[in-house]
């Protein structure tokens, strides 16, 4: 796959994995690179919440993506900058192997936060009483409550399950590649139901209506 196809496939796989925590901020075009954001939370206390904003460069994944870390709750400016530097280092390593890095960056970010932010205070980090304020995005308190409530409904991914999540990501990526290859060979666009069936999703009686809705939404959009 060329870089553009690799980028599109990664976006589709990330959307399948992170669901509503994943959002495309800017669609890819001839003039603009694709930009997306993923909301993350530490796996231990769920008290540190942050947003990873990723921009696909022209030759990604053969070169690192653009990265920005925003704090939503519980992380100081200095820690945020340290985290961003760490992720930039991780991204360079993936670029050397020409591997998509967004999913691994999310897992690396949560591991780093667990090790360096969760359970640590500014007093411990600086050796004196701190009056530094935690960064937050410009959002209303109501928005923050809604965000916390929605996260509480999910099941957090632990550090120990990293390999399982990585395997899931690679599986989703391969499914997307397979579907796109079929479309290229047949020069046709699969219907929503054909697309989701081709991804070998397990549809139970309880979830059938959900996937029917997903298929309907898919029919209304281009991939």
PDB file of C-alpha atoms in Angstrom:
ATOM      1  CA  UNK A   1       0.000   0.000   0.000  1.00  0.00           C
ATOM      2  CA  UNK A   2       1.174   3.530  -0.714  1.00  0.00           C
ATOM      3  CA  UNK A   3       1.327   6.036   2.179  1.00  0.00           C
ATOM      4  CA  UNK A   4      -2.122   7.476   1.433  1.00  0.00           C
ATOM      5  CA  UNK A   5      -3.802   4.059   1.462  1.00  0.00           C
ATOM      6  CA  UNK A   6      -1.898   3.152   4.629  1.00  0.00           C
ATOM      7  CA  UNK A   7      -3.155   6.314   6.320  1.00  0.00           C
ATOM      8  CA  UNK A   8      -6.785   5.716   5.339  1.00  0.00           C
ATOM      9  CA  UNK A   9      -6.577   2.116   6.533  1.00  0.00           C
ATOM     10  CA  UNK A  10      -5.145   3.224   9.875  1.00  0.00           C
ATOM     11  CA  UNK A  11      -7.942   5.747  10.399  1.00  0.00           C
ATOM     12  CA  UNK A  12     -10.596   3.109   9.775  1.00  0.00           C
ATOM     13  CA  UNK A  13      -8.900   0.652  12.131  1.00  0.00           C
ATOM     14  CA  UNK A  14      -8.548   3.270  14.885  1.00  0.00           C
ATOM     15  CA  UNK A  15     -12.210   4.201  14.577  1.00  0.00           C
ATOM     16  CA  UNK A  16     -13.151   0.537  14.995  1.00  0.00           C
ATOM     17  CA  UNK A  17     -11.001   0.238  18.132  1.00  0.00           C
ATOM     18  CA  UNK A  18     -11.584   3.538  19.944  1.00  0.00           C
ATOM     19  CA  UNK A  19     -15.169   4.237  18.804  1.00  0.00           C
ATOM     20  CA  UNK A  20     -16.435   7.545  20.236  1.00  0.00           C
ATOM     21  CA  UNK A  21     -13.042   8.387  21.763  1.00  0.00           C
ATOM     22  CA  UNK A  22     -11.736   8.782  18.207  1.00  0.00           C
ATOM     23  CA  UNK A  23     -12.592  11.798  16.059  1.00  0.00           C
ATOM     24  CA  UNK A  24     -11.367  13.020  12.686  1.00  0.00           C
ATOM     25  CA  UNK A  25     -10.716  16.747  12.999  1.00  0.00           C
ATOM     26  CA  UNK A  26      -9.588  17.366   9.435  1.00  0.00           C
ATOM     27  CA  UNK A  27     -10.143  15.176   6.406  1.00  0.00           C
ATOM     28  CA  UNK A  28      -7.253  14.492   4.081  1.00  0.00           C
ATOM     29  CA  UNK A  29      -7.209  16.537   0.883  1.00  0.00           C
ATOM     30  CA  UNK A  30      -4.766  17.640  -1.784  1.00  0.00           C
ATOM     31  CA  UNK A  31      -3.919  20.682   0.348  1.00  0.00           C
ATOM     32  CA  UNK A  32      -4.410  19.430   3.903  1.00  0.00           C
ATOM     33  CA  UNK A  33      -3.110  16.435   5.847  1.00  0.00           C
ATOM     34  CA  UNK A  34      -5.535  14.307   7.843  1.00  0.00           C
ATOM     35  CA  UNK A  35      -5.742  15.216  11.519  1.00  0.00           C
ATOM     36  CA  UNK A  36      -7.487  13.212  14.223  1.00  0.00           C
ATOM     37  CA  UNK A  37      -7.716  13.093  18.005  1.00  0.00           C
ATOM     38  CA  UNK A  38      -8.104  10.317  20.561  1.00  0.00           C
ATOM     39  CA  UNK A  39      -9.209  10.827  24.164  1.00  0.00           C
ATOM     40  CA  UNK A  40      -7.250   8.728  26.662  1.00  0.00           C
ATOM     41  CA  UNK A  41      -7.304   8.061  30.409  1.00  0.00           C
ATOM     42  CA  UNK A  42      -4.868   6.331  32.736  1.00  0.00           C
ATOM     43  CA  UNK A  43      -5.730   2.700  33.483  1.00  0.00           C
ATOM     44  CA  UNK A  44      -5.056   2.803  37.237  1.00  0.00           C
ATOM     45  CA  UNK A  45      -7.077   5.635  38.777  1.00  0.00           C
ATOM     46  CA  UNK A  46      -8.799   7.131  35.719  1.00  0.00           C
ATOM     47  CA  UNK A  47      -7.876  10.512  37.183  1.00  0.00           C
ATOM     48  CA  UNK A  48      -5.536  11.626  34.400  1.00  0.00           C
ATOM     49  CA  UNK A  49      -7.314  12.417  31.157  1.00  0.00           C
ATOM     50  CA  UNK A  50      -5.655  13.740  28.061  1.00  0.00           C
ATOM     51  CA  UNK A  51      -6.090  14.035  24.318  1.00  0.00           C
ATOM     52  CA  UNK A  52      -3.618  12.933  21.659  1.00  0.00           C
ATOM     53  CA  UNK A  53      -3.877  14.903  18.413  1.00  0.00           C
ATOM     54  CA  UNK A  54      -2.158  13.258  15.451  1.00  0.00           C
ATOM     55  CA  UNK A  55      -1.501  14.691  11.990  1.00  0.00           C
ATOM     56  CA  UNK A  56      -0.569  12.423   9.106  1.00  0.00           C
ATOM     57  CA  UNK A  57       2.368  13.879   7.204  1.00  0.00           C
ATOM     58  CA  UNK A  58       2.587  13.355   3.445  1.00  0.00           C
ATOM     59  CA  UNK A  59       4.864  10.310   3.672  1.00  0.00           C
ATOM     60  CA  UNK A  60       3.544   8.812   6.932  1.00  0.00           C
ATOM     61  CA  UNK A  61       4.130   6.056   8.075  1.00  0.00           C
ATOM     62  CA  UNK A  62       7.553   6.345   6.453  1.00  0.00           C
ATOM     63  CA  UNK A  63       8.061   9.465   8.562  1.00  0.00           C
ATOM     64  CA  UNK A  64       6.723  10.410  12.016  1.00  0.00           C
ATOM     65  CA  UNK A  65       3.284  12.018  12.328  1.00  0.00           C
ATOM     66  CA  UNK A  66       2.708  15.431  13.843  1.00  0.00           C
ATOM     67  CA  UNK A  67       1.862  15.106  17.547  1.00  0.00           C
ATOM     68  CA  UNK A  68       0.200  17.363  20.114  1.00  0.00           C
ATOM     69  CA  UNK A  69      -0.818  16.381  23.647  1.00  0.00           C
ATOM     70  CA  UNK A  70      -3.623  18.315  25.387  1.00  0.00           C
ATOM     71  CA  UNK A  71      -4.423  17.870  29.059  1.00  0.00           C
ATOM     72  CA  UNK A  72      -8.069  17.385  29.951  1.00  0.00           C
ATOM     73  CA  UNK A  73      -7.557  16.715  33.660  1.00  0.00           C
ATOM     74  CA  UNK A  74      -4.840  15.837  36.169  1.00  0.00           C
ATOM     75  CA  UNK A  75      -1.543  16.567  34.378  1.00  0.00           C
ATOM     76  CA  UNK A  76       0.680  19.622  34.740  1.00  0.00           C
ATOM     77  CA  UNK A  77       2.231  21.572  31.882  1.00  0.00           C
ATOM     78  CA  UNK A  78       5.707  20.207  32.573  1.00  0.00           C
ATOM     79  CA  UNK A  79       4.489  16.613  32.586  1.00  0.00           C
ATOM     80  CA  UNK A  80       2.524  17.175  29.382  1.00  0.00           C
ATOM     81  CA  UNK A  81       5.649  18.455  27.641  1.00  0.00           C
ATOM     82  CA  UNK A  82       7.653  15.474  28.879  1.00  0.00           C
ATOM     83  CA  UNK A  83       4.970  13.108  27.619  1.00  0.00           C
ATOM     84  CA  UNK A  84       4.927  14.755  24.202  1.00  0.00           C
ATOM     85  CA  UNK A  85       8.719  14.467  23.910  1.00  0.00           C
ATOM     86  CA  UNK A  86       8.496  10.798  24.850  1.00  0.00           C
ATOM     87  CA  UNK A  87       5.836  10.131  22.216  1.00  0.00           C
ATOM     88  CA  UNK A  88       7.829  11.927  19.534  1.00  0.00           C
ATOM     89  CA  UNK A  89      10.735   9.609  20.313  1.00  0.00           C
ATOM     90  CA  UNK A  90       8.474   6.548  20.068  1.00  0.00           C
ATOM     91  CA  UNK A  91       7.021   7.788  16.771  1.00  0.00           C
ATOM     92  CA  UNK A  92      10.482   8.133  15.236  1.00  0.00           C
ATOM     93  CA  UNK A  93      11.201   4.497  16.034  1.00  0.00           C
ATOM     94  CA  UNK A  94       8.046   3.345  14.256  1.00  0.00           C
ATOM     95  CA  UNK A  95       8.841   5.542  11.244  1.00  0.00           C
ATOM     96  CA  UNK A  96      12.192   3.820  10.860  1.00  0.00           C
ATOM     97  CA  UNK A  97      10.282   0.552  10.421  1.00  0.00           C
ATOM     98  CA  UNK A  98       7.641   2.207   8.189  1.00  0.00           C
ATOM     99  CA  UNK A  99       4.948   1.098  10.636  1.00  0.00           C
ATOM    100  CA  UNK A 100       1.716   2.967  11.522  1.00  0.00           C
ATOM    101  CA  UNK A 101       2.222   4.279  15.041  1.00  0.00           C
ATOM    102  CA  UNK A 102      -1.014   5.875  16.299  1.00  0.00           C
ATOM    103  CA  UNK A 103      -2.245   2.857  18.257  1.00  0.00           C
ATOM    104  CA  UNK A 104       1.176   2.178  19.785  1.00  0.00           C
ATOM    105  CA  UNK A 105       1.475   5.859  20.700  1.00  0.00           C
ATOM    106  CA  UNK A 106      -1.795   5.665  22.626  1.00  0.00           C
ATOM    107  CA  UNK A 107      -0.580   2.647  24.596  1.00  0.00           C
ATOM    108  CA  UNK A 108       2.857   4.214  25.151  1.00  0.00           C
ATOM    109  CA  UNK A 109       1.179   7.397  26.409  1.00  0.00           C
ATOM    110  CA  UNK A 110      -0.953   5.545  28.947  1.00  0.00           C
ATOM    111  CA  UNK A 111       2.042   3.538  30.173  1.00  0.00           C
ATOM    112  CA  UNK A 112       4.099   6.717  30.602  1.00  0.00           C
ATOM    113  CA  UNK A 113       1.297   8.507  32.446  1.00  0.00           C
ATOM    114  CA  UNK A 114       0.842   5.535  34.775  1.00  0.00           C
ATOM    115  CA  UNK A 115       4.568   5.524  35.572  1.00  0.00           C
ATOM    116  CA  UNK A 116       5.214   9.276  35.818  1.00  0.00           C
ATOM    117  CA  UNK A 117       1.954  11.041  36.668  1.00  0.00           C
ATOM    118  CA  UNK A 118      -0.449   8.725  38.509  1.00  0.00           C
ATOM    119  CA  UNK A 119       0.308   8.815  42.244  1.00  0.00           C
ATOM    120  CA  UNK A 120       2.920  11.558  41.838  1.00  0.00           C
ATOM    121  CA  UNK A 121       2.434  15.080  43.140  1.00  0.00           C
ATOM    122  CA  UNK A 122       4.093  18.292  42.055  1.00  0.00           C
ATOM    123  CA  UNK A 123       5.671  18.453  45.533  1.00  0.00           C
ATOM    124  CA  UNK A 124       7.469  15.158  44.948  1.00  0.00           C
ATOM    125  CA  UNK A 125       8.604  16.170  41.478  1.00  0.00           C
ATOM    126  CA  UNK A 126       9.975  19.589  42.430  1.00  0.00           C
ATOM    127  CA  UNK A 127      11.032  19.063  46.057  1.00  0.00           C
ATOM    128  CA  UNK A 128       8.960  21.991  47.303  1.00  0.00           C
ATOM    129  CA  UNK A 129       5.396  23.087  47.713  1.00  0.00           C
ATOM    130  CA  UNK A 130       3.916  23.758  44.325  1.00  0.00           C
ATOM    131  CA  UNK A 131       1.287  26.257  43.352  1.00  0.00           C
ATOM    132  CA  UNK A 132       1.279  25.231  39.690  1.00  0.00           C
ATOM    133  CA  UNK A 133      -2.108  24.754  38.140  1.00  0.00           C
ATOM    134  CA  UNK A 134      -3.035  21.802  36.001  1.00  0.00           C
ATOM    135  CA  UNK A 135      -3.697  22.533  32.369  1.00  0.00           C
ATOM    136  CA  UNK A 136      -7.191  22.133  31.026  1.00  0.00           C
ATOM    137  CA  UNK A 137      -8.743  22.725  27.647  1.00  0.00           C
ATOM    138  CA  UNK A 138     -11.136  25.635  27.268  1.00  0.00           C
ATOM    139  CA  UNK A 139     -14.294  23.709  28.100  1.00  0.00           C
ATOM    140  CA  UNK A 140     -17.234  24.248  30.384  1.00  0.00           C
ATOM    141  CA  UNK A 141     -17.602  22.271  33.591  1.00  0.00           C
ATOM    142  CA  UNK A 142     -20.665  20.646  32.097  1.00  0.00           C
ATOM    143  CA  UNK A 143     -18.612  19.348  29.180  1.00  0.00           C
ATOM    144  CA  UNK A 144     -16.031  17.898  31.588  1.00  0.00           C
ATOM    145  CA  UNK A 145     -18.721  16.117  33.579  1.00  0.00           C
ATOM    146  CA  UNK A 146     -20.193  14.677  30.389  1.00  0.00           C
ATOM    147  CA  UNK A 147     -16.753  13.473  29.294  1.00  0.00           C
ATOM    148  CA  UNK A 148     -16.071  11.799  32.651  1.00  0.00           C
ATOM    149  CA  UNK A 149     -19.488  10.156  32.683  1.00  0.00           C
ATOM    150  CA  UNK A 150     -19.063   8.725  29.204  1.00  0.00           C
ATOM    151  CA  UNK A 151     -15.634   7.319  30.071  1.00  0.00           C
ATOM    152  CA  UNK A 152     -16.978   5.683  33.219  1.00  0.00           C
ATOM    153  CA  UNK A 153     -19.198   3.489  31.065  1.00  0.00           C
ATOM    154  CA  UNK A 154     -16.255   1.910  29.263  1.00  0.00           C
ATOM    155  CA  UNK A 155     -13.785  -0.805  30.201  1.00  0.00           C
ATOM    156  CA  UNK A 156     -10.224   0.571  30.448  1.00  0.00           C
ATOM    157  CA  UNK A 157      -7.370  -1.163  28.653  1.00  0.00           C
ATOM    158  CA  UNK A 158      -4.672  -2.198  31.098  1.00  0.00           C
ATOM    159  CA  UNK A 159      -0.963  -2.203  30.423  1.00  0.00           C
ATOM    160  CA  UNK A 160      -0.976  -5.999  30.686  1.00  0.00           C
ATOM    161  CA  UNK A 161      -3.408  -6.235  27.773  1.00  0.00           C
ATOM    162  CA  UNK A 162      -1.183  -4.231  25.428  1.00  0.00           C
ATOM    163  CA  UNK A 163      -0.276  -7.176  23.232  1.00  0.00           C
ATOM    164  CA  UNK A 164      -3.913  -8.189  22.936  1.00  0.00           C
ATOM    165  CA  UNK A 165      -4.863  -4.689  21.872  1.00  0.00           C
ATOM    166  CA  UNK A 166      -1.977  -4.535  19.401  1.00  0.00           C
ATOM    167  CA  UNK A 167      -3.138  -7.816  17.886  1.00  0.00           C
ATOM    168  CA  UNK A 168      -6.655  -6.423  17.631  1.00  0.00           C
ATOM    169  CA  UNK A 169      -5.367  -3.317  15.879  1.00  0.00           C
ATOM    170  CA  UNK A 170      -3.407  -5.352  13.353  1.00  0.00           C
ATOM    171  CA  UNK A 171      -6.452  -7.537  12.724  1.00  0.00           C
ATOM    172  CA  UNK A 172      -8.621  -4.485  12.084  1.00  0.00           C
ATOM    173  CA  UNK A 173      -5.956  -3.060   9.783  1.00  0.00           C
ATOM    174  CA  UNK A 174      -5.789  -6.274   7.765  1.00  0.00           C
ATOM    175  CA  UNK A 175      -9.589  -6.376   7.473  1.00  0.00           C
ATOM    176  CA  UNK A 176      -9.640  -2.848   6.127  1.00  0.00           C
ATOM    177  CA  UNK A 177      -6.892  -3.681   3.637  1.00  0.00           C
ATOM    178  CA  UNK A 178      -8.805  -6.766   2.470  1.00  0.00           C
ATOM    179  CA  UNK A 179     -12.024  -4.817   1.924  1.00  0.00           C
ATOM    180  CA  UNK A 180     -10.243  -2.078   0.011  1.00  0.00           C
ATOM    181  CA  UNK A 181      -8.468  -4.687  -2.138  1.00  0.00           C
ATOM    182  CA  UNK A 182     -11.805  -6.301  -3.025  1.00  0.00           C
ATOM    183  CA  UNK A 183     -13.210  -2.933  -4.014  1.00  0.00           C
ATOM    184  CA  UNK A 184     -10.162  -2.164  -6.120  1.00  0.00           C
ATOM    185  CA  UNK A 185     -10.340  -5.491  -7.961  1.00  0.00           C
ATOM    186  CA  UNK A 186     -14.094  -5.351  -8.576  1.00  0.00           C
ATOM    187  CA  UNK A 187     -14.306  -1.565  -8.970  1.00  0.00           C
ATOM    188  CA  UNK A 188     -17.404  -1.597  -6.760  1.00  0.00           C
ATOM    189  CA  UNK A 189     -18.360  -0.158  -3.380  1.00  0.00           C
ATOM    190  CA  UNK A 190     -19.610  -2.707  -0.878  1.00  0.00           C
ATOM    191  CA  UNK A 191     -22.952  -2.103   0.771  1.00  0.00           C
ATOM    192  CA  UNK A 192     -22.955  -1.405   4.479  1.00  0.00           C
ATOM    193  CA  UNK A 193     -24.001  -4.948   5.388  1.00  0.00           C
ATOM    194  CA  UNK A 194     -21.425  -6.472   3.000  1.00  0.00           C
ATOM    195  CA  UNK A 195     -18.707  -4.281   4.501  1.00  0.00           C
ATOM    196  CA  UNK A 196     -19.391  -5.285   8.097  1.00  0.00           C
ATOM    197  CA  UNK A 197     -19.883  -8.952   7.177  1.00  0.00           C
ATOM    198  CA  UNK A 198     -16.549  -8.881   5.353  1.00  0.00           C
ATOM    199  CA  UNK A 199     -14.935  -7.800   8.627  1.00  0.00           C
ATOM    200  CA  UNK A 200     -16.207 -11.056  10.198  1.00  0.00           C
ATOM    201  CA  UNK A 201     -17.903  -9.273  13.068  1.00  0.00           C
ATOM    202  CA  UNK A 202     -19.853 -11.460  15.473  1.00  0.00           C
ATOM    203  CA  UNK A 203     -23.443 -10.242  15.451  1.00  0.00           C
ATOM    204  CA  UNK A 204     -25.553 -11.348  18.395  1.00  0.00           C
ATOM    205  CA  UNK A 205     -29.284 -10.886  18.806  1.00  0.00           C
ATOM    206  CA  UNK A 206     -28.608  -7.957  21.124  1.00  0.00           C
ATOM    207  CA  UNK A 207     -26.175  -6.244  18.776  1.00  0.00           C
ATOM    208  CA  UNK A 208     -27.835  -6.964  15.428  1.00  0.00           C
ATOM    209  CA  UNK A 209     -29.774  -3.696  15.407  1.00  0.00           C
ATOM    210  CA  UNK A 210     -26.567  -1.812  16.238  1.00  0.00           C
ATOM    211  CA  UNK A 211     -24.675  -3.250  13.280  1.00  0.00           C
ATOM    212  CA  UNK A 212     -27.641  -2.658  10.986  1.00  0.00           C
ATOM    213  CA  UNK A 213     -27.449   0.994  11.980  1.00  0.00           C
ATOM    214  CA  UNK A 214     -23.676   1.018  11.420  1.00  0.00           C
ATOM    215  CA  UNK A 215     -24.180  -0.515   7.989  1.00  0.00           C
ATOM    216  CA  UNK A 216     -26.747   2.147   7.149  1.00  0.00           C
ATOM    217  CA  UNK A 217     -24.356   4.902   8.160  1.00  0.00           C
ATOM    218  CA  UNK A 218     -21.614   3.297   6.098  1.00  0.00           C
ATOM    219  CA  UNK A 219     -23.822   3.307   2.979  1.00  0.00           C
ATOM    220  CA  UNK A 220     -24.199   7.058   3.350  1.00  0.00           C
ATOM    221  CA  UNK A 221     -20.458   7.731   3.434  1.00  0.00           C
ATOM    222  CA  UNK A 222     -17.482   7.127   1.175  1.00  0.00           C
ATOM    223  CA  UNK A 223     -14.511   5.108   2.375  1.00  0.00           C
TER     224      UNK A 223
END
